[in-house]
Coordinates of C-alpha atoms and ligand atoms in Angstrom, one line a residue:
Y19 CA 16.0 17.0 0.2
Q20 CA 17.0 13.7 -0.3
A21 CA 15.7 11.2 -3.1
K22 CA 15.0 7.7 -1.2
R23 CA 17.1 5.5 -2.9
R24 CA 14.7 3.1 -5.4
T25 CA 14.9 0.7 -7.7
G26 CA 12.5 1.3 -10.1
G27 CA 8.9 3.2 -9.6
P28 CA 7.6 6.7 -10.1
R29 CA 10.7 8.6 -8.6
W30 CA 11.5 12.1 -8.8
Q31 CA 10.9 14.0 -12.1
C32 CA 11.2 17.7 -11.6
W33 CA 12.3 17.7 -7.8
D34 CA 15.4 15.6 -8.4
R35 CA 17.9 17.9 -7.0
S36 CA 18.0 19.1 -3.1
L37 CA 15.6 22.2 -2.0
T38 CA 18.0 25.3 -1.0
G39 CA 17.6 26.2 2.6
E40 CA 15.5 29.3 1.4
A41 CA 12.9 27.4 -1.6
E42 CA 12.7 24.6 1.6
L43 CA 11.4 27.8 4.2
S44 CA 9.1 29.5 1.7
L45 CA 7.6 25.7 0.5
E46 CA 7.3 25.4 4.1
H47 CA 5.6 28.4 4.7
E48 CA 3.4 27.9 1.7
L49 CA 2.3 24.3 3.2
R50 CA 0.5 25.7 6.7
G51 CA -1.9 27.4 3.8
A52 CA -2.2 25.1 1.8
I53 CA -4.5 22.7 4.1
G54 CA -6.7 25.2 4.8
E55 CA -7.0 26.1 1.2
G56 CA -7.9 22.5 0.1
Q57 CA -4.9 22.3 -2.2
L58 CA -3.9 18.6 -1.0
R59 CA -5.7 15.6 -2.8
L60 CA -5.5 12.1 -2.3
L61 CA -4.6 9.1 -4.7
Y62 CA -5.9 5.5 -4.1
L63 CA -3.5 2.7 -4.9
P64 CA -5.7 -0.7 -4.9
I65 CA -4.4 -3.3 -2.9
V66 CA -5.1 -6.8 -4.6
A67 CA -5.3 -10.4 -3.6
L68 CA -2.8 -13.0 -4.6
P69 CA -3.8 -15.0 -7.0
S70 CA -7.2 -13.9 -7.5
R71 CA -5.9 -10.1 -8.0
E72 CA -9.6 -9.0 -6.7
V73 CA -9.4 -5.3 -4.9
T74 CA -9.3 -5.9 -1.3
G75 CA -8.1 -2.7 -0.3
V76 CA -6.6 0.9 -1.0
E77 CA -3.7 2.9 0.1
A78 CA -4.5 6.4 0.2
L79 CA -1.2 8.3 -0.8
V80 CA -1.3 12.1 -0.3
R81 CA -0.3 14.8 -2.9
W82 CA -0.2 18.7 -2.8
E83 CA -1.2 20.5 -6.0
H84 CA 1.0 23.4 -5.4
P85 CA -0.6 26.5 -7.3
R86 CA 2.7 27.3 -9.2
R87 CA 4.9 24.2 -8.9
G88 CA 2.3 21.5 -9.8
L89 CA 1.5 18.2 -8.3
L90 CA 4.0 17.6 -5.5
E91 CA 4.9 14.3 -4.2
P92 CA 5.0 13.3 -0.4
E93 CA 8.4 12.6 -0.3
L94 CA 8.9 16.2 -0.5
F95 CA 6.5 18.1 1.4
V96 CA 5.5 15.2 4.9
P97 CA 9.4 16.2 6.0
L98 CA 8.7 19.3 5.5
A99 CA 5.1 18.8 7.5
E100 CA 7.2 16.9 10.1
R101 CA 9.9 20.0 10.8
A102 CA 7.3 22.4 10.9
G103 CA 4.6 21.1 13.0
L104 CA 2.0 20.3 10.7
I105 CA 1.9 16.6 10.3
E106 CA -0.8 16.0 12.6
E107 CA -3.2 18.8 10.9
L108 CA -2.1 16.9 7.5
G109 CA -2.4 13.4 8.9
R110 CA -6.1 14.8 10.4
W111 CA -6.6 15.8 7.0
V112 CA -5.6 12.3 5.3
L113 CA -7.6 10.3 7.3
E114 CA -11.0 12.3 7.2
Q115 CA -10.7 12.3 3.4
A116 CA -9.8 8.9 3.0
C117 CA -12.2 7.7 5.5
A118 CA -15.3 9.3 4.1
Q119 CA -14.2 7.9 0.5
A120 CA -13.4 4.3 1.4
K121 CA -17.2 4.5 3.5
A122 CA -18.8 5.1 0.5
W123 CA -17.2 2.3 -1.5
Q124 CA -17.8 0.0 1.2
R125 CA -21.2 0.0 -0.2
R126 CA -20.2 -1.8 -3.0
V127 CA -17.6 -3.7 -1.5
P128 CA -18.2 -4.2 2.5
S129 CA -15.0 -5.7 3.4
L130 CA -13.2 -2.8 1.6
Q131 CA -9.9 -2.2 3.7
L132 CA -8.5 1.3 4.1
N133 CA -4.5 1.6 4.4
V134 CA -3.5 5.0 5.9
N135 CA 0.5 6.1 6.0
I136 CA 1.1 7.7 9.3
S137 CA 4.4 9.6 10.3
P138 CA 6.3 8.0 13.2
R139 CA 5.9 11.7 14.8
Q140 CA 2.1 11.2 14.9
L141 CA 2.7 8.3 17.9
D142 CA 4.8 10.7 20.1
N143 CA 1.3 12.1 20.2
Q144 CA -0.5 10.9 23.4
G145 CA -3.9 12.2 22.2
F146 CA -3.0 10.3 18.7
T147 CA -5.3 7.0 19.6
G148 CA -7.9 9.2 20.9
Q149 CA -8.2 11.4 17.4
V150 CA -8.1 8.4 15.3
L151 CA -11.2 6.9 16.8
E152 CA -13.0 10.2 16.8
I153 CA -12.3 10.6 13.1
L154 CA -13.8 6.8 12.5
E155 CA -16.7 7.6 14.7
R156 CA -17.7 10.6 13.0
A157 CA -17.4 8.4 9.6
G158 CA -18.8 5.7 10.4
F159 CA -16.1 3.9 9.9
F160 CA -15.4 0.6 11.4
A161 CA -12.1 0.4 13.0
G162 CA -11.2 -3.2 12.0
H163 CA -11.4 -1.9 8.2
L164 CA -8.9 0.5 8.8
V165 CA -4.8 -0.2 8.6
L166 CA -2.5 2.4 9.4
E167 CA 1.1 1.9 7.8
V168 CA 3.9 2.6 10.0
P169 CA 7.3 2.8 8.5
E170 CA 9.4 -0.4 9.9
S171 CA 12.3 2.5 10.9
A172 CA 9.9 3.9 13.1
V173 CA 10.2 1.2 15.9
A174 CA 14.0 1.1 15.6
G175 CA 15.4 2.2 18.8
E176 CA 13.5 2.0 21.7
P177 CA 10.0 3.1 20.3
D178 CA 7.6 4.1 22.9
L179 CA 4.8 1.7 22.0
R180 CA 1.6 3.4 23.9
Q181 CA 0.1 4.7 20.8
L182 CA 0.7 1.3 18.5
E183 CA -0.9 -0.8 21.3
A184 CA -4.0 1.3 22.4
L185 CA -4.8 1.8 18.4
S186 CA -4.2 -2.2 18.2
T187 CA -6.8 -2.3 21.3
A188 CA -9.2 -0.6 20.0
G189 CA -9.5 -3.0 16.8
I190 CA -7.4 -0.9 13.8
R191 CA -5.0 -2.5 12.7
I192 CA -1.0 -2.0 12.1
A193 CA 1.2 -2.4 9.1
L194 CA 5.0 -2.2 8.9
D195 CA 5.8 -0.4 6.0
D196 CA 8.6 -0.5 3.8
F197 CA 9.9 -4.0 5.9
G198 CA 13.3 -5.0 5.2
T199 CA 14.5 -1.3 4.4
G200 CA 14.5 -0.2 8.0
H201 CA 17.0 -0.4 10.9
S202 CA 16.1 -3.7 12.3
S203 CA 13.3 -4.1 14.3
L204 CA 13.2 -7.8 14.2
R205 CA 14.5 -7.8 18.1
Y206 CA 10.8 -6.1 18.4
L207 CA 9.1 -7.9 16.0
T208 CA 7.0 -10.5 18.5
R209 CA 6.6 -7.7 20.9
L210 CA 4.8 -5.5 18.5
P211 CA 1.0 -5.3 18.4
V212 CA 1.6 -5.6 14.1
D213 CA -1.1 -7.6 11.6
A214 CA 0.7 -7.1 8.4
L215 CA 4.2 -6.4 6.7
K216 CA 4.6 -5.0 4.1
L217 CA 7.6 -6.3 1.9
D218 CA 9.4 -2.9 0.1
S219 CA 9.4 -2.6 -3.4
C220 CA 13.5 -3.2 -3.5
F221 CA 12.8 -6.6 -2.7
V222 CA 10.3 -7.2 -5.4
A223 CA 12.3 -5.6 -7.9
E224 CA 15.0 -8.2 -7.2
L225 CA 13.0 -10.8 -7.9
D226 CA 13.8 -12.8 -11.1
G227 CA 13.7 -16.2 -11.0
T228 CA 16.9 -17.0 -9.0
S229 CA 17.2 -18.4 -5.3
K230 CA 19.6 -15.3 -4.6
G231 CA 16.9 -12.7 -6.4
S232 CA 14.1 -14.1 -4.4
A233 CA 16.1 -14.6 -0.5
V234 CA 15.2 -11.5 1.1
A235 CA 11.4 -11.9 -0.3
Q236 CA 11.5 -15.4 0.8
A237 CA 12.6 -14.7 4.2
V238 CA 10.5 -11.5 4.7
L239 CA 7.1 -13.5 3.4
R240 CA 8.1 -16.8 5.7
L241 CA 8.9 -14.2 8.5
G242 CA 5.3 -12.9 8.3
Q243 CA 3.6 -16.5 7.7
M244 CA 5.2 -17.9 10.8
L245 CA 4.0 -14.8 13.3
H246 CA 0.5 -15.1 11.4
L247 CA 0.8 -11.8 9.8
D248 CA -0.7 -10.6 6.5
T249 CA 2.0 -10.4 3.9
V250 CA 1.8 -7.2 1.2
A251 CA 4.3 -7.0 -1.3
E252 CA 4.5 -3.5 -2.4
G253 CA 6.1 -1.9 -6.0
V254 CA 4.9 -5.2 -8.1
E255 CA 5.5 -3.9 -11.9
D256 CA 5.4 -7.5 -13.7
E257 CA 3.5 -10.6 -14.4
G258 CA 7.1 -12.4 -13.4
Q259 CA 7.2 -10.8 -10.0
A260 CA 3.5 -11.5 -9.5
R261 CA 3.7 -15.3 -10.3
E262 CA 7.0 -15.6 -7.9
L263 CA 4.9 -13.5 -5.2
T264 CA 2.1 -15.9 -5.1
L265 CA 4.5 -19.3 -5.3
L266 CA 6.0 -17.7 -2.0
G267 CA 2.9 -17.4 -0.3
C268 CA 2.6 -13.8 -0.6
E269 CA -1.4 -12.7 0.2
K270 CA -1.4 -9.7 -1.1
A271 CA 0.0 -7.1 -3.6
Q272 CA 0.2 -3.5 -4.9
G273 CA 1.9 -1.4 -7.8
R274 CA 1.7 -0.6 -11.3
Y275 CA 1.6 -4.5 -12.5
F276 CA -2.2 -3.9 -11.4
S277 CA -2.4 -0.4 -11.2
G278 CA -0.6 3.0 -10.0
P279 CA -2.0 5.5 -7.6
V280 CA -5.0 6.9 -9.4
P281 CA -7.9 9.7 -8.3
A282 CA -11.1 8.4 -6.5
G283 CA -13.0 8.1 -9.3
D284 CA -10.9 5.9 -11.4
L285 CA -10.6 4.0 -8.5
E286 CA -14.1 2.7 -8.4
R287 CA -14.0 1.6 -11.7
Q288 CA -11.7 -1.3 -10.2
L289 CA -14.0 -2.5 -7.8
P290 CA -15.4 -5.7 -8.0
A291 CA -18.9 -5.8 -8.8
G292 CA -21.0 -4.8 -6.0
T293 CA -23.0 -7.3 -3.4
V294 CA -25.6 -4.3 -2.7
A295 CA -27.6 -2.9 -4.9
G296 CA -28.2 0.9 -5.5
Ligands
C2E141 P1 4.8 4.0 0.5 O1 3.9 4.1 1.6 O2 5.5 2.6 0.4 O3 3.7 3.8 -0.8 C1 3.8 3.6 -2.2 C2 4.6 3.7 -2.9 O4 4.9 3.3 -4.1 C3 3.7 5.1 -3.4 O5 4.7 6.4 -3.5 C4 3.4 5.1 -4.7 O6 3.1 5.3 -5.5 C5 4.6 3.8 -5.1 N1 4.2 2.6 -6.3 C6 2.9 2.8 -6.9 N2 3.2 1.4 -7.7 C7 4.7 1.6 -8.1 C8 5.3 0.3 -8.7 O7 4.8 -0.2 -9.6 N3 6.4 0.5 -8.5 C9 7.2 1.2 -7.2 N4 8.2 1.1 -7.1 N5 6.4 2.0 -6.5 C10 4.6 2.2 -6.8 P2 4.1 8.0 -3.2 O8 2.9 8.0 -3.4 O9 5.2 8.8 -3.8 O10 4.2 8.0 -1.8 C11 5.6 7.6 -1.2 C12 5.9 7.8 0.2 O11 5.3 9.0 1.0 C13 5.2 6.4 0.7 O12 5.3 5.5 0.6 C14 4.6 6.9 2.2 O13 6.0 6.3 3.1 C15 4.6 8.6 2.1 N6 3.2 8.8 2.4 C16 2.5 8.9 1.0 N7 0.9 9.5 1.5 C17 0.9 9.6 3.1 C18 0.3 10.2 4.2 O14 -0.5 10.6 3.7 N8 1.2 10.5 5.4 C19 2.3 9.8 5.4 N9 2.8 10.3 6.3 N10 3.1 9.7 4.3 C20 2.3 9.4 3.2
MG142 MG1 6.3 9.0 -5.3
MG143 MG1 2.7 2.6 2.5
MG144 MG1 6.2 1.3 1.3

């Protein structure tokens, strides 16, 4: 396991060294049972509008509550799930849980958007869009309120765009996650059925009030604006960053300055007052 290089943020505490091959194999084996045994959890990271700071959406983030190792981070076990052929099952669990939860919150905030991360591997499955639509149907969740986050790196190279196109046609929104860190998808950007760009936290961390510090953030936000895409800043940790992003015309943001990822019960308190009684 290799930690992603990031500036700031809640990075690795206990798993800061590579897993040995053996540890990885046993964890992979345990992951097979973990999903069925109810060891996965979801945390929710609020996404707020700028400058109002009203919560307009939530990003679902998966955790594995391992019986002995404690709460494990997705960067550790999502790659394992991909290698072990378990990503479809994990992805389905995340989507089902998150849709049910967000549907309940929509009684208070009808326009609440739900962002769910998907692994590029899930897009290789030609049945993926059908599965997503089935889950939405069962949850009674409106397709237009679901945003699937695809890492920018997933659309580098010669991507098979069939699933993205089918999702988009069905009204589901697509966001390019960690934008600016993947191997350039700029060549594809105008051809991709994309609705939003998520500016990676490393560029937010560089914001320091100077033109050099804000150069990449400004360029990405400008690109998003010119393509009429929603722009969302990731990893906002202080007031200065929030202010600078607002000045640069960034529409939405997430990060510890507003709130870190929290369990469903805690998120509820951050939702704006409901418009529907009861
Ligand atoms: P991401 O999609 O870019 O998610 C945002 C990450 O930023 C989350 O890390 C969140 O905890 C973290 N974060 C929150 N506030 C701050 C802040 O103020 N500063 C910084 N620097 N970071 C902040 P987390 O939860 O550890 O997730 C890591 C990655 O794992 C996610 O990155 C996403 O790519 C992946 N992931 C999470 N859940 C799922 C899932 O259900 N399926 C798949 N395929 N991947 C997932
Ligand atoms: Mg983390
Ligand atoms: Mg994401
Ligand atoms: Mg991201």
